[in-house]
PDB file of C-alpha atoms in Angstrom:
ATOM      1  CA  UNK A   1      24.629 -30.221  -6.533  1.00  0.00           C
ATOM      2  CA  UNK A   2      23.649 -27.416  -4.167  1.00  0.00           C
ATOM      3  CA  UNK A   3      22.218 -25.379  -7.027  1.00  0.00           C
ATOM      4  CA  UNK A   4      20.015 -28.248  -8.198  1.00  0.00           C
ATOM      5  CA  UNK A   5      18.856 -28.822  -4.619  1.00  0.00           C
ATOM      6  CA  UNK A   6      17.886 -25.151  -4.321  1.00  0.00           C
ATOM      7  CA  UNK A   7      15.938 -25.295  -7.578  1.00  0.00           C
ATOM      8  CA  UNK A   8      14.114 -28.402  -6.363  1.00  0.00           C
ATOM      9  CA  UNK A   9      13.175 -26.725  -3.095  1.00  0.00           C
ATOM     10  CA  UNK A  10      11.854 -23.659  -4.944  1.00  0.00           C
ATOM     11  CA  UNK A  11       9.908 -25.714  -7.506  1.00  0.00           C
ATOM     12  CA  UNK A  12       6.657 -25.952  -5.453  1.00  0.00           C
ATOM     13  CA  UNK A  13       6.666 -22.191  -4.950  1.00  0.00           C
ATOM     14  CA  UNK A  14       7.148 -21.577  -8.682  1.00  0.00           C
ATOM     15  CA  UNK A  15       4.315 -24.014  -9.490  1.00  0.00           C
ATOM     16  CA  UNK A  16       2.041 -22.268  -6.984  1.00  0.00           C
ATOM     17  CA  UNK A  17       2.900 -18.861  -8.456  1.00  0.00           C
ATOM     18  CA  UNK A  18       2.335 -20.093 -12.011  1.00  0.00           C
ATOM     19  CA  UNK A  19      -0.994 -21.815 -11.319  1.00  0.00           C
ATOM     20  CA  UNK A  20      -2.598 -19.319  -8.956  1.00  0.00           C
ATOM     21  CA  UNK A  21      -1.148 -16.013 -10.176  1.00  0.00           C
ATOM     22  CA  UNK A  22       0.359 -16.046 -13.659  1.00  0.00           C
ATOM     23  CA  UNK A  23      -2.364 -18.218 -15.222  1.00  0.00           C
ATOM     24  CA  UNK A  24      -5.340 -16.273 -13.750  1.00  0.00           C
ATOM     25  CA  UNK A  25      -3.809 -12.914 -14.681  1.00  0.00           C
ATOM     26  CA  UNK A  26      -3.138 -14.233 -18.179  1.00  0.00           C
ATOM     27  CA  UNK A  27      -6.770 -15.332 -18.492  1.00  0.00           C
ATOM     28  CA  UNK A  28      -7.988 -11.925 -17.347  1.00  0.00           C
ATOM     29  CA  UNK A  29      -5.796 -10.223 -19.954  1.00  0.00           C
ATOM     30  CA  UNK A  30      -7.080 -12.610 -22.628  1.00  0.00           C
ATOM     31  CA  UNK A  31     -10.732 -12.030 -21.678  1.00  0.00           C
ATOM     32  CA  UNK A  32     -10.199  -8.240 -21.802  1.00  0.00           C
ATOM     33  CA  UNK A  33      -9.758  -8.398 -25.588  1.00  0.00           C
ATOM     34  CA  UNK A  34     -13.093 -10.177 -26.093  1.00  0.00           C
ATOM     35  CA  UNK A  35     -16.715  -9.126 -25.790  1.00  0.00           C
ATOM     36  CA  UNK A  36     -20.029 -10.150 -24.243  1.00  0.00           C
ATOM     37  CA  UNK A  37     -21.733 -12.444 -26.808  1.00  0.00           C
ATOM     38  CA  UNK A  38     -25.302 -11.941 -25.629  1.00  0.00           C
ATOM     39  CA  UNK A  39     -27.651 -11.605 -22.708  1.00  0.00           C
ATOM     40  CA  UNK A  40     -26.816 -15.021 -21.298  1.00  0.00           C
ATOM     41  CA  UNK A  41     -23.150 -15.161 -22.380  1.00  0.00           C
ATOM     42  CA  UNK A  42     -20.223 -14.077 -20.246  1.00  0.00           C
ATOM     43  CA  UNK A  43     -17.400 -13.678 -22.752  1.00  0.00           C
ATOM     44  CA  UNK A  44     -16.232 -14.562 -26.247  1.00  0.00           C
ATOM     45  CA  UNK A  45     -12.843 -14.137 -27.873  1.00  0.00           C
ATOM     46  CA  UNK A  46     -13.487 -15.035 -31.502  1.00  0.00           C
ATOM     47  CA  UNK A  47     -13.091 -11.326 -32.344  1.00  0.00           C
ATOM     48  CA  UNK A  48     -10.271  -9.534 -30.553  1.00  0.00           C
ATOM     49  CA  UNK A  49     -10.268  -5.756 -30.053  1.00  0.00           C
ATOM     50  CA  UNK A  50      -9.470  -2.932 -27.645  1.00  0.00           C
ATOM     51  CA  UNK A  51     -13.122  -1.868 -27.478  1.00  0.00           C
ATOM     52  CA  UNK A  52     -13.521  -2.949 -23.855  1.00  0.00           C
ATOM     53  CA  UNK A  53     -10.596  -0.739 -22.830  1.00  0.00           C
ATOM     54  CA  UNK A  54     -12.190   2.213 -24.612  1.00  0.00           C
ATOM     55  CA  UNK A  55     -15.455   1.463 -22.821  1.00  0.00           C
ATOM     56  CA  UNK A  56     -13.665   1.151 -19.474  1.00  0.00           C
ATOM     57  CA  UNK A  57     -12.083   4.580 -19.979  1.00  0.00           C
ATOM     58  CA  UNK A  58     -15.397   6.303 -20.585  1.00  0.00           C
ATOM     59  CA  UNK A  59     -16.073   9.436 -18.469  1.00  0.00           C
ATOM     60  CA  UNK A  60     -18.307   7.502 -16.069  1.00  0.00           C
ATOM     61  CA  UNK A  61     -15.714   4.857 -15.277  1.00  0.00           C
ATOM     62  CA  UNK A  62     -12.806   7.338 -15.438  1.00  0.00           C
ATOM     63  CA  UNK A  63     -14.255   9.306 -12.520  1.00  0.00           C
ATOM     64  CA  UNK A  64     -14.315   6.089 -10.499  1.00  0.00           C
ATOM     65  CA  UNK A  65     -10.668   5.460 -11.347  1.00  0.00           C
ATOM     66  CA  UNK A  66      -9.820   8.956 -10.113  1.00  0.00           C
ATOM     67  CA  UNK A  67     -11.712   8.385  -6.868  1.00  0.00           C
ATOM     68  CA  UNK A  68      -9.980   5.032  -6.359  1.00  0.00           C
ATOM     69  CA  UNK A  69      -6.543   6.574  -6.887  1.00  0.00           C
ATOM     70  CA  UNK A  70      -7.339   9.398  -4.464  1.00  0.00           C
ATOM     71  CA  UNK A  71      -8.525   6.996  -1.759  1.00  0.00           C
ATOM     72  CA  UNK A  72      -5.542   4.694  -2.345  1.00  0.00           C
ATOM     73  CA  UNK A  73      -2.917   7.435  -2.080  1.00  0.00           C
ATOM     74  CA  UNK A  74      -4.607   9.272   0.800  1.00  0.00           C
ATOM     75  CA  UNK A  75      -5.225   6.054   2.731  1.00  0.00           C
ATOM     76  CA  UNK A  76      -1.615   4.919   2.288  1.00  0.00           C
ATOM     77  CA  UNK A  77      -0.231   8.300   3.386  1.00  0.00           C
ATOM     78  CA  UNK A  78      -2.472   8.383   6.473  1.00  0.00           C
ATOM     79  CA  UNK A  79      -1.493   4.814   7.387  1.00  0.00           C
ATOM     80  CA  UNK A  80       2.182   5.795   7.054  1.00  0.00           C
ATOM     81  CA  UNK A  81       1.785   8.929   9.164  1.00  0.00           C
ATOM     82  CA  UNK A  82      -0.106   7.042  11.874  1.00  0.00           C
ATOM     83  CA  UNK A  83       1.866   3.809  11.736  1.00  0.00           C
ATOM     84  CA  UNK A  84       5.347   5.383  11.754  1.00  0.00           C
ATOM     85  CA  UNK A  85       5.260   6.828  15.296  1.00  0.00           C
ATOM     86  CA  UNK A  86       3.342   3.839  16.635  1.00  0.00           C
ATOM     87  CA  UNK A  87       5.848   1.341  15.232  1.00  0.00           C
ATOM     88  CA  UNK A  88       8.780   3.469  16.437  1.00  0.00           C
ATOM     89  CA  UNK A  89       7.369   3.611  19.944  1.00  0.00           C
ATOM     90  CA  UNK A  90       6.742  -0.136  19.967  1.00  0.00           C
ATOM     91  CA  UNK A  91      10.249  -0.994  18.734  1.00  0.00           C
ATOM     92  CA  UNK A  92      12.339   1.633  20.557  1.00  0.00           C
ATOM     93  CA  UNK A  93      10.500   3.191  23.484  1.00  0.00           C
ATOM     94  CA  UNK A  94       8.330   0.338  24.779  1.00  0.00           C
ATOM     95  CA  UNK A  95       9.902  -2.117  27.244  1.00  0.00           C
ATOM     96  CA  UNK A  96      11.211  -5.256  25.482  1.00  0.00           C
ATOM     97  CA  UNK A  97       9.103  -7.462  27.739  1.00  0.00           C
ATOM     98  CA  UNK A  98       5.887  -5.881  26.436  1.00  0.00           C
ATOM     99  CA  UNK A  99       6.658  -5.750  22.715  1.00  0.00           C
ATOM    100  CA  UNK A 100       5.191  -9.170  22.057  1.00  0.00           C
ATOM    101  CA  UNK A 101       1.927  -8.078  23.707  1.00  0.00           C
ATOM    102  CA  UNK A 102       1.871  -4.880  21.647  1.00  0.00           C
ATOM    103  CA  UNK A 103       2.364  -6.811  18.412  1.00  0.00           C
ATOM    104  CA  UNK A 104      -0.489  -9.127  19.430  1.00  0.00           C
ATOM    105  CA  UNK A 105      -2.750  -6.106  20.048  1.00  0.00           C
ATOM    106  CA  UNK A 106      -1.939  -4.795  16.563  1.00  0.00           C
ATOM    107  CA  UNK A 107      -2.915  -8.197  15.153  1.00  0.00           C
ATOM    108  CA  UNK A 108      -6.251  -8.306  17.030  1.00  0.00           C
ATOM    109  CA  UNK A 109      -8.298  -6.834  14.111  1.00  0.00           C
ATOM    110  CA  UNK A 110      -7.120  -9.715  11.896  1.00  0.00           C
ATOM    111  CA  UNK A 111      -8.772 -12.154  14.285  1.00  0.00           C
ATOM    112  CA  UNK A 112     -12.120 -10.861  13.022  1.00  0.00           C
ATOM    113  CA  UNK A 113     -13.481 -11.293   9.528  1.00  0.00           C
ATOM    114  CA  UNK A 114     -12.767  -8.355   7.186  1.00  0.00           C
ATOM    115  CA  UNK A 115     -16.450  -7.954   6.311  1.00  0.00           C
ATOM    116  CA  UNK A 116     -17.582  -8.139   9.948  1.00  0.00           C
ATOM    117  CA  UNK A 117     -15.275  -5.382  11.175  1.00  0.00           C
ATOM    118  CA  UNK A 118     -16.215  -3.200   8.186  1.00  0.00           C
ATOM    119  CA  UNK A 119     -19.922  -3.633   8.991  1.00  0.00           C
ATOM    120  CA  UNK A 120     -18.999  -2.657  12.557  1.00  0.00           C
ATOM    121  CA  UNK A 121     -17.952   0.752  11.250  1.00  0.00           C
ATOM    122  CA  UNK A 122     -21.251   0.965   9.373  1.00  0.00           C
ATOM    123  CA  UNK A 123     -23.054   0.564  12.691  1.00  0.00           C
ATOM    124  CA  UNK A 124     -20.812   3.153  14.375  1.00  0.00           C
ATOM    125  CA  UNK A 125     -21.146   5.774  11.631  1.00  0.00           C
ATOM    126  CA  UNK A 126     -24.889   5.348  11.106  1.00  0.00           C
ATOM    127  CA  UNK A 127     -26.925   8.570  11.654  1.00  0.00           C
ATOM    128  CA  UNK A 128     -28.897   6.781  14.356  1.00  0.00           C
ATOM    129  CA  UNK A 129     -25.833   5.056  15.849  1.00  0.00           C
ATOM    130  CA  UNK A 130     -24.282   5.585  19.252  1.00  0.00           C
ATOM    131  CA  UNK A 131     -21.511   7.860  17.931  1.00  0.00           C
ATOM    132  CA  UNK A 132     -24.036  10.235  16.358  1.00  0.00           C
ATOM    133  CA  UNK A 133     -26.118  10.247  19.550  1.00  0.00           C
ATOM    134  CA  UNK A 134     -23.060  10.925  21.720  1.00  0.00           C
ATOM    135  CA  UNK A 135     -21.824  13.798  19.556  1.00  0.00           C
ATOM    136  CA  UNK A 136     -25.284  15.366  19.588  1.00  0.00           C
ATOM    137  CA  UNK A 137     -25.564  14.926  23.351  1.00  0.00           C
ATOM    138  CA  UNK A 138     -22.294  16.775  24.034  1.00  0.00           C
ATOM    139  CA  UNK A 139     -23.191  19.507  21.526  1.00  0.00           C
ATOM    140  CA  UNK A 140     -20.470  18.863  18.939  1.00  0.00           C
ATOM    141  CA  UNK A 141     -22.998  18.450  16.117  1.00  0.00           C
ATOM    142  CA  UNK A 142     -26.508  19.844  15.706  1.00  0.00           C
ATOM    143  CA  UNK A 143     -28.058  16.989  13.724  1.00  0.00           C
ATOM    144  CA  UNK A 144     -27.453  13.317  12.919  1.00  0.00           C
ATOM    145  CA  UNK A 145     -23.947  12.380  11.826  1.00  0.00           C
ATOM    146  CA  UNK A 146     -23.760  12.628   8.032  1.00  0.00           C
ATOM    147  CA  UNK A 147     -20.597  10.615   7.367  1.00  0.00           C
ATOM    148  CA  UNK A 148     -21.843   7.197   6.284  1.00  0.00           C
ATOM    149  CA  UNK A 149     -21.922   6.512   2.522  1.00  0.00           C
ATOM    150  CA  UNK A 150     -19.331   9.177   1.740  1.00  0.00           C
ATOM    151  CA  UNK A 151     -15.749   9.090   0.530  1.00  0.00           C
ATOM    152  CA  UNK A 152     -14.632  10.101   4.009  1.00  0.00           C
ATOM    153  CA  UNK A 153     -16.240   6.982   5.475  1.00  0.00           C
ATOM    154  CA  UNK A 154     -14.431   4.831   2.904  1.00  0.00           C
ATOM    155  CA  UNK A 155     -11.131   6.512   3.787  1.00  0.00           C
ATOM    156  CA  UNK A 156     -11.731   5.928   7.481  1.00  0.00           C
ATOM    157  CA  UNK A 157     -12.585   2.276   6.834  1.00  0.00           C
ATOM    158  CA  UNK A 158      -9.546   1.506   4.688  1.00  0.00           C
ATOM    159  CA  UNK A 159      -7.192   3.178   7.180  1.00  0.00           C
ATOM    160  CA  UNK A 160      -8.633   1.058   9.970  1.00  0.00           C
ATOM    161  CA  UNK A 161      -8.517  -2.158   7.944  1.00  0.00           C
ATOM    162  CA  UNK A 162      -5.006  -1.745   6.501  1.00  0.00           C
ATOM    163  CA  UNK A 163      -3.173   0.087   9.296  1.00  0.00           C
ATOM    164  CA  UNK A 164      -1.777  -3.153  10.831  1.00  0.00           C
ATOM    165  CA  UNK A 165      -0.176  -3.995   7.476  1.00  0.00           C
ATOM    166  CA  UNK A 166       1.780  -0.742   7.803  1.00  0.00           C
ATOM    167  CA  UNK A 167       2.697  -1.058  11.471  1.00  0.00           C
ATOM    168  CA  UNK A 168       4.087  -4.597  11.372  1.00  0.00           C
ATOM    169  CA  UNK A 169       6.847  -4.131   8.737  1.00  0.00           C
ATOM    170  CA  UNK A 170       7.752  -0.759  10.245  1.00  0.00           C
ATOM    171  CA  UNK A 171       8.059  -2.362  13.672  1.00  0.00           C
ATOM    172  CA  UNK A 172      10.381  -5.058  12.310  1.00  0.00           C
ATOM    173  CA  UNK A 173      12.500  -2.441  10.509  1.00  0.00           C
ATOM    174  CA  UNK A 174      12.845  -0.189  13.570  1.00  0.00           C
ATOM    175  CA  UNK A 175      13.527  -3.163  15.809  1.00  0.00           C
ATOM    176  CA  UNK A 176      16.498  -4.159  13.621  1.00  0.00           C
ATOM    177  CA  UNK A 177      18.134  -0.735  13.974  1.00  0.00           C
ATOM    178  CA  UNK A 178      20.627  -1.317  16.757  1.00  0.00           C
ATOM    179  CA  UNK A 179      20.619   0.969  19.772  1.00  0.00           C
ATOM    180  CA  UNK A 180      24.392   1.653  19.708  1.00  0.00           C
ATOM    181  CA  UNK A 181      23.991   3.433  16.364  1.00  0.00           C
ATOM    182  CA  UNK A 182      21.497   5.860  17.856  1.00  0.00           C
ATOM    183  CA  UNK A 183      23.676   6.312  20.922  1.00  0.00           C
ATOM    184  CA  UNK A 184      26.697   7.000  18.724  1.00  0.00           C
ATOM    185  CA  UNK A 185      24.720   9.635  16.820  1.00  0.00           C
ATOM    186  CA  UNK A 186      23.763  11.357  20.057  1.00  0.00           C
ATOM    187  CA  UNK A 187      27.356  11.185  21.335  1.00  0.00           C
ATOM    188  CA  UNK A 188      28.466  12.979  18.164  1.00  0.00           C
ATOM    189  CA  UNK A 189      26.143  15.868  18.933  1.00  0.00           C
ATOM    190  CA  UNK A 190      22.995  14.969  16.995  1.00  0.00           C
ATOM    191  CA  UNK A 191      19.639  15.634  18.611  1.00  0.00           C
ATOM    192  CA  UNK A 192      16.668  13.282  18.722  1.00  0.00           C
ATOM    193  CA  UNK A 193      15.106  14.505  15.487  1.00  0.00           C
ATOM    194  CA  UNK A 194      18.424  14.537  13.655  1.00  0.00           C
ATOM    195  CA  UNK A 195      19.182  11.021  14.837  1.00  0.00           C
ATOM    196  CA  UNK A 196      15.772   9.831  13.695  1.00  0.00           C
ATOM    197  CA  UNK A 197      15.893  11.390  10.225  1.00  0.00           C
ATOM    198  CA  UNK A 198      19.603  10.834   9.546  1.00  0.00           C
ATOM    199  CA  UNK A 199      20.175   7.417  11.149  1.00  0.00           C
ATOM    200  CA  UNK A 200      17.046   5.517  12.190  1.00  0.00           C
ATOM    201  CA  UNK A 201      14.695   6.287   9.307  1.00  0.00           C
ATOM    202  CA  UNK A 202      17.225   5.630   6.491  1.00  0.00           C
ATOM    203  CA  UNK A 203      18.115   2.278   8.029  1.00  0.00           C
ATOM    204  CA  UNK A 204      14.394   1.443   8.341  1.00  0.00           C
ATOM    205  CA  UNK A 205      13.683   2.350   4.693  1.00  0.00           C
ATOM    206  CA  UNK A 206      13.050  -1.291   3.606  1.00  0.00           C
ATOM    207  CA  UNK A 207      10.271  -1.502   6.189  1.00  0.00           C
ATOM    208  CA  UNK A 208       8.749   1.745   4.951  1.00  0.00           C
ATOM    209  CA  UNK A 209       8.769   0.487   1.360  1.00  0.00           C
ATOM    210  CA  UNK A 210       7.262  -2.863   2.390  1.00  0.00           C
ATOM    211  CA  UNK A 211       4.540  -1.180   4.436  1.00  0.00           C
ATOM    212  CA  UNK A 212       3.586   1.207   1.639  1.00  0.00           C
ATOM    213  CA  UNK A 213       3.325  -1.624  -0.888  1.00  0.00           C
ATOM    214  CA  UNK A 214       1.421  -3.910   1.502  1.00  0.00           C
ATOM    215  CA  UNK A 215      -1.161  -1.170   2.077  1.00  0.00           C
ATOM    216  CA  UNK A 216      -1.427   0.552  -1.312  1.00  0.00           C
ATOM    217  CA  UNK A 217      -1.735  -2.498  -3.588  1.00  0.00           C
ATOM    218  CA  UNK A 218      -4.610  -4.328  -1.809  1.00  0.00           C
ATOM    219  CA  UNK A 219      -6.283  -1.026  -0.900  1.00  0.00           C
ATOM    220  CA  UNK A 220      -6.610  -0.089  -4.570  1.00  0.00           C
ATOM    221  CA  UNK A 221      -8.478  -3.321  -5.282  1.00  0.00           C
ATOM    222  CA  UNK A 222     -10.668  -3.255  -2.171  1.00  0.00           C
ATOM    223  CA  UNK A 223     -14.383  -3.293  -2.897  1.00  0.00           C
ATOM    224  CA  UNK A 224     -15.842  -4.517   0.414  1.00  0.00           C
ATOM    225  CA  UNK A 225     -15.066  -1.303   2.287  1.00  0.00           C
ATOM    226  CA  UNK A 226     -16.378   0.855  -0.552  1.00  0.00           C
ATOM    227  CA  UNK A 227     -19.562  -1.199  -0.836  1.00  0.00           C
ATOM    228  CA  UNK A 228     -20.349  -1.205   2.892  1.00  0.00           C
ATOM    229  CA  UNK A 229     -19.304   2.350   3.813  1.00  0.00           C
ATOM    230  CA  UNK A 230     -19.232   4.307   0.564  1.00  0.00           C
ATOM    231  CA  UNK A 231     -22.385   3.697  -1.374  1.00  0.00           C
ATOM    232  CA  UNK A 232     -22.606   5.712  -4.583  1.00  0.00           C
ATOM    233  CA  UNK A 233     -20.343   8.542  -3.333  1.00  0.00           C
ATOM    234  CA  UNK A 234     -17.466   6.236  -2.396  1.00  0.00           C
ATOM    235  CA  UNK A 235     -17.530   4.041  -5.485  1.00  0.00           C
ATOM    236  CA  UNK A 236     -14.201   2.361  -6.341  1.00  0.00           C
ATOM    237  CA  UNK A 237     -12.908   0.323  -9.259  1.00  0.00           C
ATOM    238  CA  UNK A 238     -13.035  -2.891  -7.263  1.00  0.00           C
ATOM    239  CA  UNK A 239     -16.806  -2.523  -7.027  1.00  0.00           C
ATOM    240  CA  UNK A 240     -17.086  -2.057 -10.784  1.00  0.00           C
ATOM    241  CA  UNK A 241     -14.964  -5.118 -11.509  1.00  0.00           C
ATOM    242  CA  UNK A 242     -16.960  -7.238  -9.064  1.00  0.00           C
ATOM    243  CA  UNK A 243     -20.282  -6.037 -10.478  1.00  0.00           C
ATOM    244  CA  UNK A 244     -19.229  -6.781 -14.054  1.00  0.00           C
ATOM    245  CA  UNK A 245     -18.249 -10.339 -13.150  1.00  0.00           C
ATOM    246  CA  UNK A 246     -21.053 -11.148 -10.705  1.00  0.00           C
ATOM    247  CA  UNK A 247     -24.058  -9.031 -11.714  1.00  0.00           C
ATOM    248  CA  UNK A 248     -23.688  -7.880 -15.317  1.00  0.00           C
ATOM    249  CA  UNK A 249     -21.896 -11.101 -16.371  1.00  0.00           C
ATOM    250  CA  UNK A 250     -19.704  -9.034 -18.686  1.00  0.00           C
ATOM    251  CA  UNK A 251     -16.364 -10.715 -18.089  1.00  0.00           C
ATOM    252  CA  UNK A 252     -14.675  -8.880 -20.971  1.00  0.00           C
ATOM    253  CA  UNK A 253     -15.411  -5.407 -19.590  1.00  0.00           C
ATOM    254  CA  UNK A 254     -14.625  -6.519 -16.042  1.00  0.00           C
ATOM    255  CA  UNK A 255     -11.296  -7.940 -17.212  1.00  0.00           C
ATOM    256  CA  UNK A 256     -10.435  -4.711 -19.036  1.00  0.00           C
ATOM    257  CA  UNK A 257     -11.155  -2.739 -15.869  1.00  0.00           C
ATOM    258  CA  UNK A 258      -9.004  -5.132 -13.853  1.00  0.00           C
ATOM    259  CA  UNK A 259      -6.102  -4.811 -16.287  1.00  0.00           C
ATOM    260  CA  UNK A 260      -6.365  -1.011 -16.228  1.00  0.00           C
ATOM    261  CA  UNK A 261      -6.371  -1.117 -12.439  1.00  0.00           C
ATOM    262  CA  UNK A 262      -3.174  -3.194 -12.472  1.00  0.00           C
ATOM    263  CA  UNK A 263      -1.574  -0.713 -14.863  1.00  0.00           C
ATOM    264  CA  UNK A 264      -2.618   2.241 -12.670  1.00  0.00           C
ATOM    265  CA  UNK A 265      -1.156   0.560  -9.577  1.00  0.00           C
ATOM    266  CA  UNK A 266       2.139  -0.227 -11.303  1.00  0.00           C
ATOM    267  CA  UNK A 267       2.395   3.278 -12.777  1.00  0.00           C
ATOM    268  CA  UNK A 268       1.626   4.924  -9.427  1.00  0.00           C
ATOM    269  CA  UNK A 269       4.235   2.824  -7.640  1.00  0.00           C
ATOM    270  CA  UNK A 270       6.831   3.623 -10.327  1.00  0.00           C
ATOM    271  CA  UNK A 271       6.062   7.357 -10.253  1.00  0.00           C
ATOM    272  CA  UNK A 272       6.126   7.395  -6.456  1.00  0.00           C
ATOM    273  CA  UNK A 273       9.486   5.592  -6.383  1.00  0.00           C
ATOM    274  CA  UNK A 274      10.881   8.042  -8.921  1.00  0.00           C
ATOM    275  CA  UNK A 275       9.693  11.067  -6.936  1.00  0.00           C
ATOM    276  CA  UNK A 276      11.179   9.695  -3.716  1.00  0.00           C
ATOM    277  CA  UNK A 277      14.463   9.026  -5.511  1.00  0.00           C
ATOM    278  CA  UNK A 278      14.580  12.588  -6.858  1.00  0.00           C
ATOM    279  CA  UNK A 279      13.668  14.164  -3.513  1.00  0.00           C
ATOM    280  CA  UNK A 280      16.264  12.179  -1.558  1.00  0.00           C
ATOM    281  CA  UNK A 281      19.016  12.544  -4.174  1.00  0.00           C
ATOM    282  CA  UNK A 282      20.503  15.770  -2.714  1.00  0.00           C
ATOM    283  CA  UNK A 283      20.591  14.252   0.773  1.00  0.00           C
ATOM    284  CA  UNK A 284      22.230  11.063  -0.472  1.00  0.00           C
ATOM    285  CA  UNK A 285      24.825  13.015  -2.440  1.00  0.00           C
ATOM    286  CA  UNK A 286      25.630  15.232   0.530  1.00  0.00           C
ATOM    287  CA  UNK A 287      25.997  12.280   2.891  1.00  0.00           C
ATOM    288  CA  UNK A 288      28.100  10.209   0.513  1.00  0.00           C
ATOM    289  CA  UNK A 289      31.450   9.180   1.976  1.00  0.00           C
ATOM    290  CA  UNK A 290      34.388   8.844  -0.425  1.00  0.00           C
ATOM    291  CA  UNK A 291      37.297   6.731   0.794  1.00  0.00           C
ATOM    292  CA  UNK A 292      40.818   6.922  -0.595  1.00  0.00           C
ATOM    293  CA  UNK A 293      40.472  10.290  -2.339  1.00  0.00           C
ATOM    294  CA  UNK A 294      43.954  11.675  -3.072  1.00  0.00           C
ATOM    295  CA  UNK A 295      44.971  14.993  -1.617  1.00  0.00           C
ATOM    296  CA  UNK A 296      45.002  17.920  -4.080  1.00  0.00           C
ATOM    297  CA  UNK A 297      48.629  18.750  -3.192  1.00  0.00           C
ATOM    298  CA  UNK A 298      49.787  15.247  -4.022  1.00  0.00           C
ATOM    299  CA  UNK A 299      47.887  15.269  -7.319  1.00  0.00           C
ATOM    300  CA  UNK A 300      49.323  18.589  -8.426  1.00  0.00           C
ATOM    301  CA  UNK A 301      52.959  17.506  -7.931  1.00  0.00           C
ATOM    302  CA  UNK A 302      54.859  16.186 -10.951  1.00  0.00           C
ATOM    303  CA  UNK A 303      55.422  12.485 -11.129  1.00  0.00           C
ATOM    304  CA  UNK A 304      59.209  12.903 -10.944  1.00  0.00           C
ATOM    305  CA  UNK A 305      58.974  15.020  -7.784  1.00  0.00           C
ATOM    306  CA  UNK A 306      56.763  12.489  -6.079  1.00  0.00           C
ATOM    307  CA  UNK A 307      59.117   9.670  -7.086  1.00  0.00           C
ATOM    308  CA  UNK A 308      62.100  11.575  -5.701  1.00  0.00           C
TER     309      UNK A 308
END
């Protein structure tokens, strides 16, 4: 009875997932095997082939895939390096009475439209903007700021836009690590850094994994930041997919690019997980605790002698 009740409660979620995720992704995969039937057509699937995938992997598009992967990995790493100490300070060092306010301040950027706050960075980084004028006034640069419409501007924009998605799960993970465990580690002679890397960070690993996934996956498909801040130098796959669907009306090629992007994201996540597993394997083996291991002296004695 309880099992059937649980299935009934989960049924709306499964319907939502099927209608708004599985079905659209299935349609995109189906369209990727088709072609553009003419100037005014969007797609046709009467002849199925892998030609769109070959076209999507041409040298021109392949360079964009490389740039997207570089921005995605670099942006995720920077968000992790910046968000880790911030979340730790919020969860451990900040007074408990102010943690709610700090979480609200992290959420403030989400109160503004994604496009609006990205355009705000376009205004800041413009050669004639206030940041360029200030840097020239204090003598840090000789001419106008030449950062807008570059890959660096895209990286700066994605870090700003996705940093809260890294901080929030890290904050929850650090907040769940109980203080007595850290105190016990210090009482046993461990310093602050040892306690952090041997106790706090391993226990907060689910938050680290959640933060990395929450940042990396949407960042790889972002096209607003690349369009507003990157121009031609900061082109990303999301822009190509959007242009194929909206401007070129080539849904087959756009679908093939989207499917390749999904494959790249899944492969990168799998490779990253494998590398982390290999790197941490020696530490996990060294810290493994074996209970109930028999003493060598007892094992070496004959059975009759032990029985006697």
